[in-house]
XYZ file of C-alpha atoms in Angstrom:
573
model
C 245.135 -53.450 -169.676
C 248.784 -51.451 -169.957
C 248.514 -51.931 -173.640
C 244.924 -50.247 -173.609
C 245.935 -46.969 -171.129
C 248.939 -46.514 -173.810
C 246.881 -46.588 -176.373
C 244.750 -44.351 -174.391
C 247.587 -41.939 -173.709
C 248.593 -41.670 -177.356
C 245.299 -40.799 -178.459
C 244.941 -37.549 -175.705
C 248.291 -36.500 -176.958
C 247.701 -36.569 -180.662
C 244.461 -34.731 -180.584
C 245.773 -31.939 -178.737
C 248.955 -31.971 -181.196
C 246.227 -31.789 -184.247
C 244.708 -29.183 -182.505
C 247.476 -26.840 -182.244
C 248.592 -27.500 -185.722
C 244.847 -27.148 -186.999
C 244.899 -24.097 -185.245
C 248.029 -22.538 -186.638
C 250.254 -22.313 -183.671
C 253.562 -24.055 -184.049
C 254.518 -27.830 -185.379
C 256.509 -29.113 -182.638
C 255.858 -32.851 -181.857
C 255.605 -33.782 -178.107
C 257.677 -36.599 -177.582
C 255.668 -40.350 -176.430
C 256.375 -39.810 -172.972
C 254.224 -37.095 -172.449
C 251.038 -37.152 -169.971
C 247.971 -36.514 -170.737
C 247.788 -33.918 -167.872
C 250.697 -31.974 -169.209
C 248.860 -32.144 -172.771
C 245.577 -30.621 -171.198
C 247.906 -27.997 -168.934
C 249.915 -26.892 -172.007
C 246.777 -26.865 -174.085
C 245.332 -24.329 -171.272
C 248.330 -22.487 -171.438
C 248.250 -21.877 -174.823
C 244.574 -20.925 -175.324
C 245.092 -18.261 -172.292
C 247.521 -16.572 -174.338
C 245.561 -16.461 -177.403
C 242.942 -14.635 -175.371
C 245.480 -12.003 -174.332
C 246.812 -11.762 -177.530
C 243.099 -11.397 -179.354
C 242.529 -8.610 -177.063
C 245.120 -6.400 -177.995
C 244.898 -7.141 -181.725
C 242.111 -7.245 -184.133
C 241.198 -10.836 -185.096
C 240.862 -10.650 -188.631
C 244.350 -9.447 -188.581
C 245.332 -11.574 -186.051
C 243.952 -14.265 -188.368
C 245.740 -13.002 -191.433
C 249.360 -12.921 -189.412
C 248.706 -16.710 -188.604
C 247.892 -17.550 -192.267
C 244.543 -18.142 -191.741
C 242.061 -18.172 -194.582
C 238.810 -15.983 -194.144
C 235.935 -15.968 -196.126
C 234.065 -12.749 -195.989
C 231.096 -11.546 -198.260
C 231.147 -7.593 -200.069
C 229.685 -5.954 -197.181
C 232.327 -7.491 -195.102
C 235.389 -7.110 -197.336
C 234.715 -3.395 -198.190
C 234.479 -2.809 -194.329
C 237.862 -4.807 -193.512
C 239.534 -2.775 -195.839
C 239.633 0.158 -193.452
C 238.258 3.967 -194.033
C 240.409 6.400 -194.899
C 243.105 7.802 -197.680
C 241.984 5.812 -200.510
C 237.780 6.962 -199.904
C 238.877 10.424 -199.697
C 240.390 10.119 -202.909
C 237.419 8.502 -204.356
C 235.797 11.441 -202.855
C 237.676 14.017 -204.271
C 237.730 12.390 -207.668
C 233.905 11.739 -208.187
C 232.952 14.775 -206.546
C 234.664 16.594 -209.265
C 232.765 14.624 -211.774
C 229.790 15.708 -210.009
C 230.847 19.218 -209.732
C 231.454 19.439 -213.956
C 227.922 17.874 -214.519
C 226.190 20.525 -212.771
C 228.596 23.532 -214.082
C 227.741 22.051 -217.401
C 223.808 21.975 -217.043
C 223.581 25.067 -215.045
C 225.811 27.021 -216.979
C 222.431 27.883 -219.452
C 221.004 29.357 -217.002
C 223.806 32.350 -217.148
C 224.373 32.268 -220.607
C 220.685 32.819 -221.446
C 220.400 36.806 -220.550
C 224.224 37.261 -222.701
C 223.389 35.485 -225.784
C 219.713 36.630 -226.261
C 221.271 38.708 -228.930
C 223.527 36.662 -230.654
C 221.748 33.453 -230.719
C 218.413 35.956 -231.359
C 216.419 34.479 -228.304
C 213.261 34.991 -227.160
C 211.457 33.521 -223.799
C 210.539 30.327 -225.812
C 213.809 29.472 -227.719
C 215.538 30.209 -224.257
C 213.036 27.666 -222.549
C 214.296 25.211 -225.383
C 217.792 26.212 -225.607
C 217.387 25.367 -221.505
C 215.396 21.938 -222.080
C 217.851 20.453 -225.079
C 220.815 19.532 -222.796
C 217.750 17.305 -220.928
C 216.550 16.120 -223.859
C 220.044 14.504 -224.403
C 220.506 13.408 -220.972
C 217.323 11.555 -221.244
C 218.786 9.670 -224.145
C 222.495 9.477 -222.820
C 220.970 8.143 -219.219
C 219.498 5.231 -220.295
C 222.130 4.209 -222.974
C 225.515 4.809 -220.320
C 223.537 3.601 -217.617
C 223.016 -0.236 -219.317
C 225.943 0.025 -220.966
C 227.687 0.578 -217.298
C 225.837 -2.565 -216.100
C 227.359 -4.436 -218.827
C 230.945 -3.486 -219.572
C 232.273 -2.005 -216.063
C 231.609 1.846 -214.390
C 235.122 2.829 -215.207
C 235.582 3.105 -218.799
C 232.077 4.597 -219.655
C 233.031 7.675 -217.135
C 236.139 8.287 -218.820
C 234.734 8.031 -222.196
C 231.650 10.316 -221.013
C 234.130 13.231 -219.492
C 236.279 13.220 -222.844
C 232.796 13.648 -225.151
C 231.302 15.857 -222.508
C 234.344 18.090 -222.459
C 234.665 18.397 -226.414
C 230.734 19.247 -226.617
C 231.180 22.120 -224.496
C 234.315 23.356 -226.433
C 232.440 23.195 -229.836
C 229.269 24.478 -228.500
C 231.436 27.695 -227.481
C 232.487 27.940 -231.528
C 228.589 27.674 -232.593
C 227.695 31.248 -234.258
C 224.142 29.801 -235.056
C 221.398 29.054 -232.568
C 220.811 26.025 -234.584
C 224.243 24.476 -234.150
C 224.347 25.625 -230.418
C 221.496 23.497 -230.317
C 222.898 20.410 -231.671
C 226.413 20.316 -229.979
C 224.416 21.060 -226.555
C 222.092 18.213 -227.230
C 225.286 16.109 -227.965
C 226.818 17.662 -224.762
C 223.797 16.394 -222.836
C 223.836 12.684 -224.272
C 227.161 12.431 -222.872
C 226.299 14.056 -219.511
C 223.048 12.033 -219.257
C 225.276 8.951 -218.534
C 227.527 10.679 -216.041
C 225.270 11.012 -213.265
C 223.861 6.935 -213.403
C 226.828 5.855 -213.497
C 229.049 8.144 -210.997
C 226.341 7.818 -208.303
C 226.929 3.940 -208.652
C 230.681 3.940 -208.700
C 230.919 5.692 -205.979
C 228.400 3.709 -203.676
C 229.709 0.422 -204.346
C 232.864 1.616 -202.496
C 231.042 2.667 -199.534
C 230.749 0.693 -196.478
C 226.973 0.669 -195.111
C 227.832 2.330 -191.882
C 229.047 5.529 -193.926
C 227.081 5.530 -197.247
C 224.642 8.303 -196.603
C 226.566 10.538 -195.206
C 229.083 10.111 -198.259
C 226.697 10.102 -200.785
C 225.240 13.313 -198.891
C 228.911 14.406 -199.238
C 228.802 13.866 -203.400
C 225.857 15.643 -203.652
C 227.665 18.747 -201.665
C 229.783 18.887 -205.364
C 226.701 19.810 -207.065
C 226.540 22.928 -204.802
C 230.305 23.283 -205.056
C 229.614 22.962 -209.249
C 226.914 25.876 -208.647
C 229.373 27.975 -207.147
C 231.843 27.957 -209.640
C 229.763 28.310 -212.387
C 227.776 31.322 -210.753
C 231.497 32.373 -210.008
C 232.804 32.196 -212.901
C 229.899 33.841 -214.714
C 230.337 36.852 -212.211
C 233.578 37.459 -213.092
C 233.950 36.719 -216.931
C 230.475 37.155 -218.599
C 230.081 40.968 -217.338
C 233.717 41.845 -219.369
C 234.087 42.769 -222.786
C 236.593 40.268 -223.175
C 236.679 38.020 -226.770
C 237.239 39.435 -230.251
C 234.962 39.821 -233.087
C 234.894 39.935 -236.601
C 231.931 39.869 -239.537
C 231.984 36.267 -239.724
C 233.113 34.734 -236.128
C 232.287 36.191 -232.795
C 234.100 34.879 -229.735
C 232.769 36.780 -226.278
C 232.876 36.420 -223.451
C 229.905 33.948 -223.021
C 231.835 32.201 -224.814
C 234.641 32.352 -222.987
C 232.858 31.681 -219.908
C 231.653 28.091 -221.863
C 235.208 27.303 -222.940
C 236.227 27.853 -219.586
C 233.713 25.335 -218.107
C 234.727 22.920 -220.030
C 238.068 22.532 -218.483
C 236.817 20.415 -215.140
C 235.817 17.590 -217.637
C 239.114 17.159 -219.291
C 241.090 16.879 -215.347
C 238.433 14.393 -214.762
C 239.028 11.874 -217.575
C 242.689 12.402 -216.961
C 241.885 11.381 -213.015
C 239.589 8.546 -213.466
C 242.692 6.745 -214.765
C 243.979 6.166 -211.498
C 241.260 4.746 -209.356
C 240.117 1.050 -209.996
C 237.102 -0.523 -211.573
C 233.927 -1.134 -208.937
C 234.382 -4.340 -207.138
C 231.025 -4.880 -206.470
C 230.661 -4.703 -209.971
C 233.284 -7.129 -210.892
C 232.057 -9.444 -208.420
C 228.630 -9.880 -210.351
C 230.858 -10.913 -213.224
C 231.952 -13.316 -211.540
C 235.694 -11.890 -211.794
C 236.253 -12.778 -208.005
C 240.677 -12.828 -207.898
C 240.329 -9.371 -209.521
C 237.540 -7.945 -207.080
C 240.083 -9.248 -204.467
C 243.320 -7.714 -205.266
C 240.567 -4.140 -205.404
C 240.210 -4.941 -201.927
C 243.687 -5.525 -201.339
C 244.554 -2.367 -202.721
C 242.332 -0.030 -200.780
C 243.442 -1.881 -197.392
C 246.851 -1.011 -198.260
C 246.180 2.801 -199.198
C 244.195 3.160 -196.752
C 246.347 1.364 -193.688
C 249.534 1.200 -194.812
C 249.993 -2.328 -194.370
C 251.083 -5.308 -196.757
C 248.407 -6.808 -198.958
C 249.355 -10.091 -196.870
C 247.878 -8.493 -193.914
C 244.346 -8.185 -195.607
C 242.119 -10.652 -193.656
C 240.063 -12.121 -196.255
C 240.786 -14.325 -198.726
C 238.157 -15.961 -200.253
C 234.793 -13.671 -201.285
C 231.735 -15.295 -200.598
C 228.444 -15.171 -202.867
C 224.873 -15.078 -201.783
C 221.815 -16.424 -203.723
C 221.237 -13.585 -205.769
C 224.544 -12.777 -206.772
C 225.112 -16.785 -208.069
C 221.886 -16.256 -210.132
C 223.315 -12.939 -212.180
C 226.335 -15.185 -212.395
C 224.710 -17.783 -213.855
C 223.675 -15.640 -216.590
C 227.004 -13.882 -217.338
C 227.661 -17.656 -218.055
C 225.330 -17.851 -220.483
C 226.835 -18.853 -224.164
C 226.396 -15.427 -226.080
C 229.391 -15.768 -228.824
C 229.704 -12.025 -228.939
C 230.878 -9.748 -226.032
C 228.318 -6.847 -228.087
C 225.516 -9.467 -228.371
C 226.009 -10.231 -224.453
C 225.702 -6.125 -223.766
C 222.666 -5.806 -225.849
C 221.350 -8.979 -224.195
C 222.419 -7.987 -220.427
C 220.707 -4.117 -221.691
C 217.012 -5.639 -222.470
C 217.333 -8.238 -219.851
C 217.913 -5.751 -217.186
C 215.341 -3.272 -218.792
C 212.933 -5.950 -218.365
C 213.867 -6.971 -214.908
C 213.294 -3.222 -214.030
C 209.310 -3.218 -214.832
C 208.549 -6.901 -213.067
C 207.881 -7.748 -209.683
C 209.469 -7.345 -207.276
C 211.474 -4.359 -208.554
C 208.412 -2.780 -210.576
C 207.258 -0.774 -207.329
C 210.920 1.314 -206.806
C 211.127 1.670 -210.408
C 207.742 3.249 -210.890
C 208.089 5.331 -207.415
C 211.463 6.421 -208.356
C 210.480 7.987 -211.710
C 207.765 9.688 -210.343
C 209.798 11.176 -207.367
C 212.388 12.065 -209.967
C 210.105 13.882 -212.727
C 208.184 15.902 -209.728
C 211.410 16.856 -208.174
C 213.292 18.261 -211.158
C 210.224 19.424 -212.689
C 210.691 22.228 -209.653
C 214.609 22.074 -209.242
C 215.616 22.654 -212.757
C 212.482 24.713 -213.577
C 213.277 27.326 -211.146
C 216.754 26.955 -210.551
C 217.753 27.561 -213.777
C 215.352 30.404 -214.010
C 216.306 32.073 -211.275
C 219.037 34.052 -213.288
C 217.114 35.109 -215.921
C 214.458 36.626 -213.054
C 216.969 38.288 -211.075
C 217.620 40.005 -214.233
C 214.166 40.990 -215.236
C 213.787 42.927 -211.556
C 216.996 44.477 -212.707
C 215.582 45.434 -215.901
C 212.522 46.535 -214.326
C 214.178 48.938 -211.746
C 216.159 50.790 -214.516
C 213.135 51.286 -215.974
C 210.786 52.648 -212.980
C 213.230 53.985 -210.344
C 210.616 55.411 -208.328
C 208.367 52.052 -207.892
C 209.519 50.647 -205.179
C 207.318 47.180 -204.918
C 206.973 45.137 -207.561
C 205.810 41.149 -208.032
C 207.277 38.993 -210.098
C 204.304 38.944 -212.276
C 204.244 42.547 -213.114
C 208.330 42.925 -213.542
C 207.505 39.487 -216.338
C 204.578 41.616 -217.827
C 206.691 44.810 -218.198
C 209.374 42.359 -219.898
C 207.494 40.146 -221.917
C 206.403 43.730 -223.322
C 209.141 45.417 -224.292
C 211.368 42.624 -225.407
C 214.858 42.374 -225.305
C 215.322 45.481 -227.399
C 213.679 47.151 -224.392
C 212.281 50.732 -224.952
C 214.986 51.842 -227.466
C 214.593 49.079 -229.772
C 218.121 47.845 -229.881
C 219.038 44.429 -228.460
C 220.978 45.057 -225.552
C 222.959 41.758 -224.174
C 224.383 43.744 -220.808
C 223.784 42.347 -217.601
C 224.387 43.852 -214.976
C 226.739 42.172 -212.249
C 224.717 42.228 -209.527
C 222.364 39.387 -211.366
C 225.636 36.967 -211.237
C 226.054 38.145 -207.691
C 222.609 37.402 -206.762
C 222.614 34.298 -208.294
C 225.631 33.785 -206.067
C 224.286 33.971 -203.095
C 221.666 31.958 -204.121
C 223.676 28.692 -204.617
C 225.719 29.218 -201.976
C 222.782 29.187 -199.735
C 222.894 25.241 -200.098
C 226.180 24.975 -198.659
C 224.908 24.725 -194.762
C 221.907 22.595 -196.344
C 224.806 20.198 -197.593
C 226.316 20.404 -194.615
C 223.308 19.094 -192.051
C 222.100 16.834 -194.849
C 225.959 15.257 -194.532
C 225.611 14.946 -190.955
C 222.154 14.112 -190.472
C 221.440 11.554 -193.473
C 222.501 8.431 -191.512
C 220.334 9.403 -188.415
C 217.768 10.939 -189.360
C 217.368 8.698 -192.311
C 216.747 9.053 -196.237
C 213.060 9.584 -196.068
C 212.911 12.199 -193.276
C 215.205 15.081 -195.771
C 213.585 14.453 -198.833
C 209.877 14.985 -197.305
C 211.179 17.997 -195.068
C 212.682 19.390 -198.241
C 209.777 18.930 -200.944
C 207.520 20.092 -198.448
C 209.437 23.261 -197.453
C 210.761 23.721 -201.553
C 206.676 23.801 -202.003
C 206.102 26.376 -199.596
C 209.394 28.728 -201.230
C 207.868 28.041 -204.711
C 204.102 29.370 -203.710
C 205.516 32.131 -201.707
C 207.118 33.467 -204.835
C 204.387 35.002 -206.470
C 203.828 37.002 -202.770
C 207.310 38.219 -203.226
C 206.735 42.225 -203.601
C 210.422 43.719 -204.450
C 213.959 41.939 -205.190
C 215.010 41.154 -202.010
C 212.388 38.901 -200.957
C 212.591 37.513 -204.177
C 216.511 36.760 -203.761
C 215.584 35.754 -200.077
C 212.702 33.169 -201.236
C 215.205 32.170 -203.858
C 218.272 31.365 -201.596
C 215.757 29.528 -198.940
C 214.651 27.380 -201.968
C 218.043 26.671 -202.763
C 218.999 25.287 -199.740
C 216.102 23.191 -198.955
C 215.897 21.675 -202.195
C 219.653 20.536 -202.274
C 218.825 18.867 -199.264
C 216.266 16.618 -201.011
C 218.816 16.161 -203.921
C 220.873 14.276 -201.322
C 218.724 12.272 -200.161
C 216.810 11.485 -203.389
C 220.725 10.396 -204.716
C 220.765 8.360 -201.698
C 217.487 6.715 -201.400
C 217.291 5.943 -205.532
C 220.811 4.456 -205.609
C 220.843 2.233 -202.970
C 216.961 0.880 -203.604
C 218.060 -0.715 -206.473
C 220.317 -4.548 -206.488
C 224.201 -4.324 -207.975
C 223.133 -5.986 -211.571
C 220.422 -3.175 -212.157
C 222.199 -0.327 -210.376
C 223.340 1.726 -213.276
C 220.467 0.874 -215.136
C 217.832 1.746 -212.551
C 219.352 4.831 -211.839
C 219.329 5.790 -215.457
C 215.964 5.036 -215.752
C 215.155 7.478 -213.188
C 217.424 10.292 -214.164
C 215.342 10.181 -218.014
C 212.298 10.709 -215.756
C 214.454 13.475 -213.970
C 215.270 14.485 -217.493
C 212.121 14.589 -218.628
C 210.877 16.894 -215.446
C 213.864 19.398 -216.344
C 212.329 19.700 -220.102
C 208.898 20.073 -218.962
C 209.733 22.319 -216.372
C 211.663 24.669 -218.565
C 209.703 24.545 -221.248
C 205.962 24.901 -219.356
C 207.338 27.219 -216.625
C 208.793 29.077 -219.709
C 205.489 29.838 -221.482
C 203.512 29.900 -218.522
C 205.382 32.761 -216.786
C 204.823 35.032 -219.746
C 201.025 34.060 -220.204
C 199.938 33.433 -217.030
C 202.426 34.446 -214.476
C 200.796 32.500 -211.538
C 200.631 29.484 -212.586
C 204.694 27.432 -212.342
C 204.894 28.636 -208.949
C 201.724 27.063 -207.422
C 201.956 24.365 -209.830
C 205.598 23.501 -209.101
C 204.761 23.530 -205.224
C 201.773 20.722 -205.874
C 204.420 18.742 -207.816
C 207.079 18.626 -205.042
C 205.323 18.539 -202.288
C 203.172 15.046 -203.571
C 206.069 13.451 -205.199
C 208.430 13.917 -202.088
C 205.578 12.319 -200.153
C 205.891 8.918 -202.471
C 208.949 8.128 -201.295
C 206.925 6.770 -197.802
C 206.550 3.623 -200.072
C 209.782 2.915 -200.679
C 212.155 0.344 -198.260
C 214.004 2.301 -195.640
C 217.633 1.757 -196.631
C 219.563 3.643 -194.130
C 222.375 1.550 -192.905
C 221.531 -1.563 -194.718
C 223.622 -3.700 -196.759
C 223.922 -2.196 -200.787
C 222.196 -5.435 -202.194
């Protein structure tokens, strides 16, 4: 009976000395002697004071002080690393990308009314001149995007910004309309891929709690990109600046162009310094590397030793185990296993279940930028033709847009004395100023809003109020209503590019990201061409037309996106 209450004893005390080692406090044995009521008091004791302690500190890096090991999936490893520094960076850094896509594409727009003469333009080789940079972004999209899915987010953007940059640069040198053609369709190829694959990067660092209103924040560079470029255009295309000789010409157009080109080059330089997507490394099944990522931004961004990052160990779920089952897969050739991974994930894009966002997003995506690209990049050249008009009939003071295109499409850009004059005035870059900046307060709500008022809600407000601008043009009856109709257009319709960025990147899972997004930007693509082109030839034959038309467009395809998941604070599958 004595033997069997020993016995009894020994057992209390060892299982509450296994539970204090299991539980990482201390190693100290408690001699025989000990009671099994002192065991259960100092056991009390000592899980009273964890309590107190737990409150004061976080647990997971409570947990990481004691040693612990944690196991945490994405969602929960990019939100233990903390917000701050090291996302504001990221910010900074991608925004700028953003910002030197849209000086690049936009940048037509002011070029068009300066080089009618040297490039011998009319309204349908400016419409193409407009559409070729598309044409190569709808063949760059596709090709970055996969190759992004395949070989990491990183290294494509820095090989996109160094081809981008040198496009632009020998585009500037082109004396020829047809070379100017090639080097911009070359320039677009590379920019094509930029956007995909940015928009991806960048939202694969984002915890789900913030990602709206950060990607709403990226897509506040595109305005910023507007800005400069009308900027910049106000204050070097007007000048006489540039020297010319019989066989080279180098204006100020060009100059302007050259000048452009200068974000692009910072950016490749930049990109250097931030690390590869983890998400993206995860689905490679390159977990240790994905891990010291993490690491990394919990230390930039707290200030703390790596050692105090709480997890450990990254978890997979059931879909991320299946694409790493087929990164497995024996293909002998890293290039054979891209151009495997780049039809596999084509094909995974048209089946079920993904077939529905993929077919809603390009149809979202070619109505949009059939009306943002083919006004916004017209807007210039109209604010120009009112000019035009007013020199020419100072005493008419109302005038549509339809009769100022008439009187324009009339006399040509040789105007009434026959010579080709290239001088624009500065109040068109001003104008087209104002315009652009009108989508700064747009930004601004659509950054603050997008993660209450959800995805969905902007982009049908803003197609459905971008529709209303783009009919009430042809009521427009002098300039200022027509800047004033332009500027609300603006605004409203940046809003729905933020959301649309949102919505479209985050609808799509990790392994098809890049290439889903691509696949909708070459439908975007496509909708720029069209739009340029058709709004192009329809303005000067039948002026009523692209504005009614481009209001249909916007208004039903913003409406589409009703059938797409709501992914507003959800985790980025």
């Amino acid at each position: 009976m004595v033997e069997s209450e020993t016995d009894s004893k020994h057992s209390k005390y060892t299982n509450v000395k296994d539970d204090r080692v299991a539980n990482g406090v201390g190693s100290n044995e408690y001699p025989n002697t000990v009671s099994s009521e002192k065991a259960s008091k100092a056991d009390h004791i000592h899980q009273t004071g964890l309590q107190i302690v737990a409150s004061k500190q976080d647990k997971a890096s409570l947990d990481a002080e004691r040693g612990y090991t944690s196991k945490a999936d994405f969602e929960q490893a990019i939100e233990l690393t903390g917000y701050g520094k090291f996302h504001y960076i990221l910010l900074a850094i991608c925004g700028l990308v953003s910002t030197s896509e849209e000086m690049d594409v936009i940048s037509m727009s002011f070029i068009l009314p300066s080089a009618q003469c040297d490039l011998d333009l009319n309204t349908q080789t400016k419409g193409w001149l407009n559409s070729i940079i598309f044409i190569g972004m709808m063949v760059g999209a596709y090709a970055w995007g996969s190759v992004a899915d395949s070989l990491g987010r990183k290294k494509v953007l820095i090989v996109i910004s160094i081809m981008n940059a040198i496009c632009i640069v020998a585009s500037s040198f082109s004396q020829s309309y047809e070379v100017f053609m090639v080097f911009r369709f070359l320039n677009g190829a590379a920019l094509g891929g930029s956007g995909p694959v940015i928009w991806s990067y960048f939202a694969e660092f984002q915890p789900k709690a913030k990602r709206g209103s950060m990607l709403s924040f990226m897509a506040a560079f595109w305005t910023i990109g507007n800005l400069l470029v009308a900027g910049l255009a106000w204050l070097i295309i007007p000048t006489n600046i540039g020297f010319y000789t019989p066989a080279f010409t180098f204006n100020s157009w060009r100059i302007f162009l050259m000048v452009c080109s200068i974000p692009s080059f910072v950016v490749a330089g930049l990109l250097l310094y931030l690390p590869e997507s983890p998400k993206f490394l995860l689905s490679q099944g390159k977990f240790e590397e994905a891990l010291a990522i993490f690491r990394g931004i919990y230390v930039t961004n707290t200030g703390k030793s790596a050692d105090l990052y709480p997890v450990k160990e990254l978890l997979i779920d059931e879909q991320l185990r299946n694409e790493l089952a087929d990164v497995k897969k024996p293909i002998k050739n890293k290039y054979k296993r891209m151009l495997h991974n780049i039809m596999d994930n084509s094909k995974q894009l048209f089946m079920s279940p993904i077939l529905k966002f993929t077919l809603i997003s390009i149809t979202i995506n070619f109505t949009f930028h059939i009306g943002y690209y083919g006004l916004m990049m017209w807007f210039p050249e109209l604010f120009n033709r009112f000019d035009e008009f007013i020199r020419a009939h100072p005493d008419i003071e109302e005038a549509g847009v339809c009769q100022v295109t008439d009187y324009v499409v009339g006399h040509g850009s040789h105007g009434e004395s026959g010579v080709c004059s290239a001088t624009i005035p500065s109040t068109v870059f001003l104008e087209s100023l104002i315009t652009v900046a009108a989508a700064l307060p747009a930004n601004v709500i659509a950054v603050l809003g997008m993660d209450k008022l959800g995805r969905k809600f902007f982009l049908v407000f803003s197609t459905m109020s971008a529709g209303f601008c783009s009919a009430s043009m042809y009521f427009v009856t002098n300039k200022n209503q027509n800047l004033a109709v332009s500027a609300i257009f603006s605004g409203v319709i940046s809003m729905g590019n933020a959301s649309l960025d949102c919505l479209i990147t985050e609808v799509f899972p990790t392994n098809l990201r890049a290439t889903g997004v691509a696949i909708s930007m070459v439908a975007a693509r496509l909708g720029g061409i069209i739009g340029n082109v058709v709004i192009a030839t329809l303005l000067d034959m039948y002026c009523p037309a692209p504005t009614f038309i481009v209001a249909v467009l916007l208004a039903g395809g913003g409406l589409m996106c009703l059938f797409l998941p709501n992914t507003t604070k959800t985790d980025l599958n």
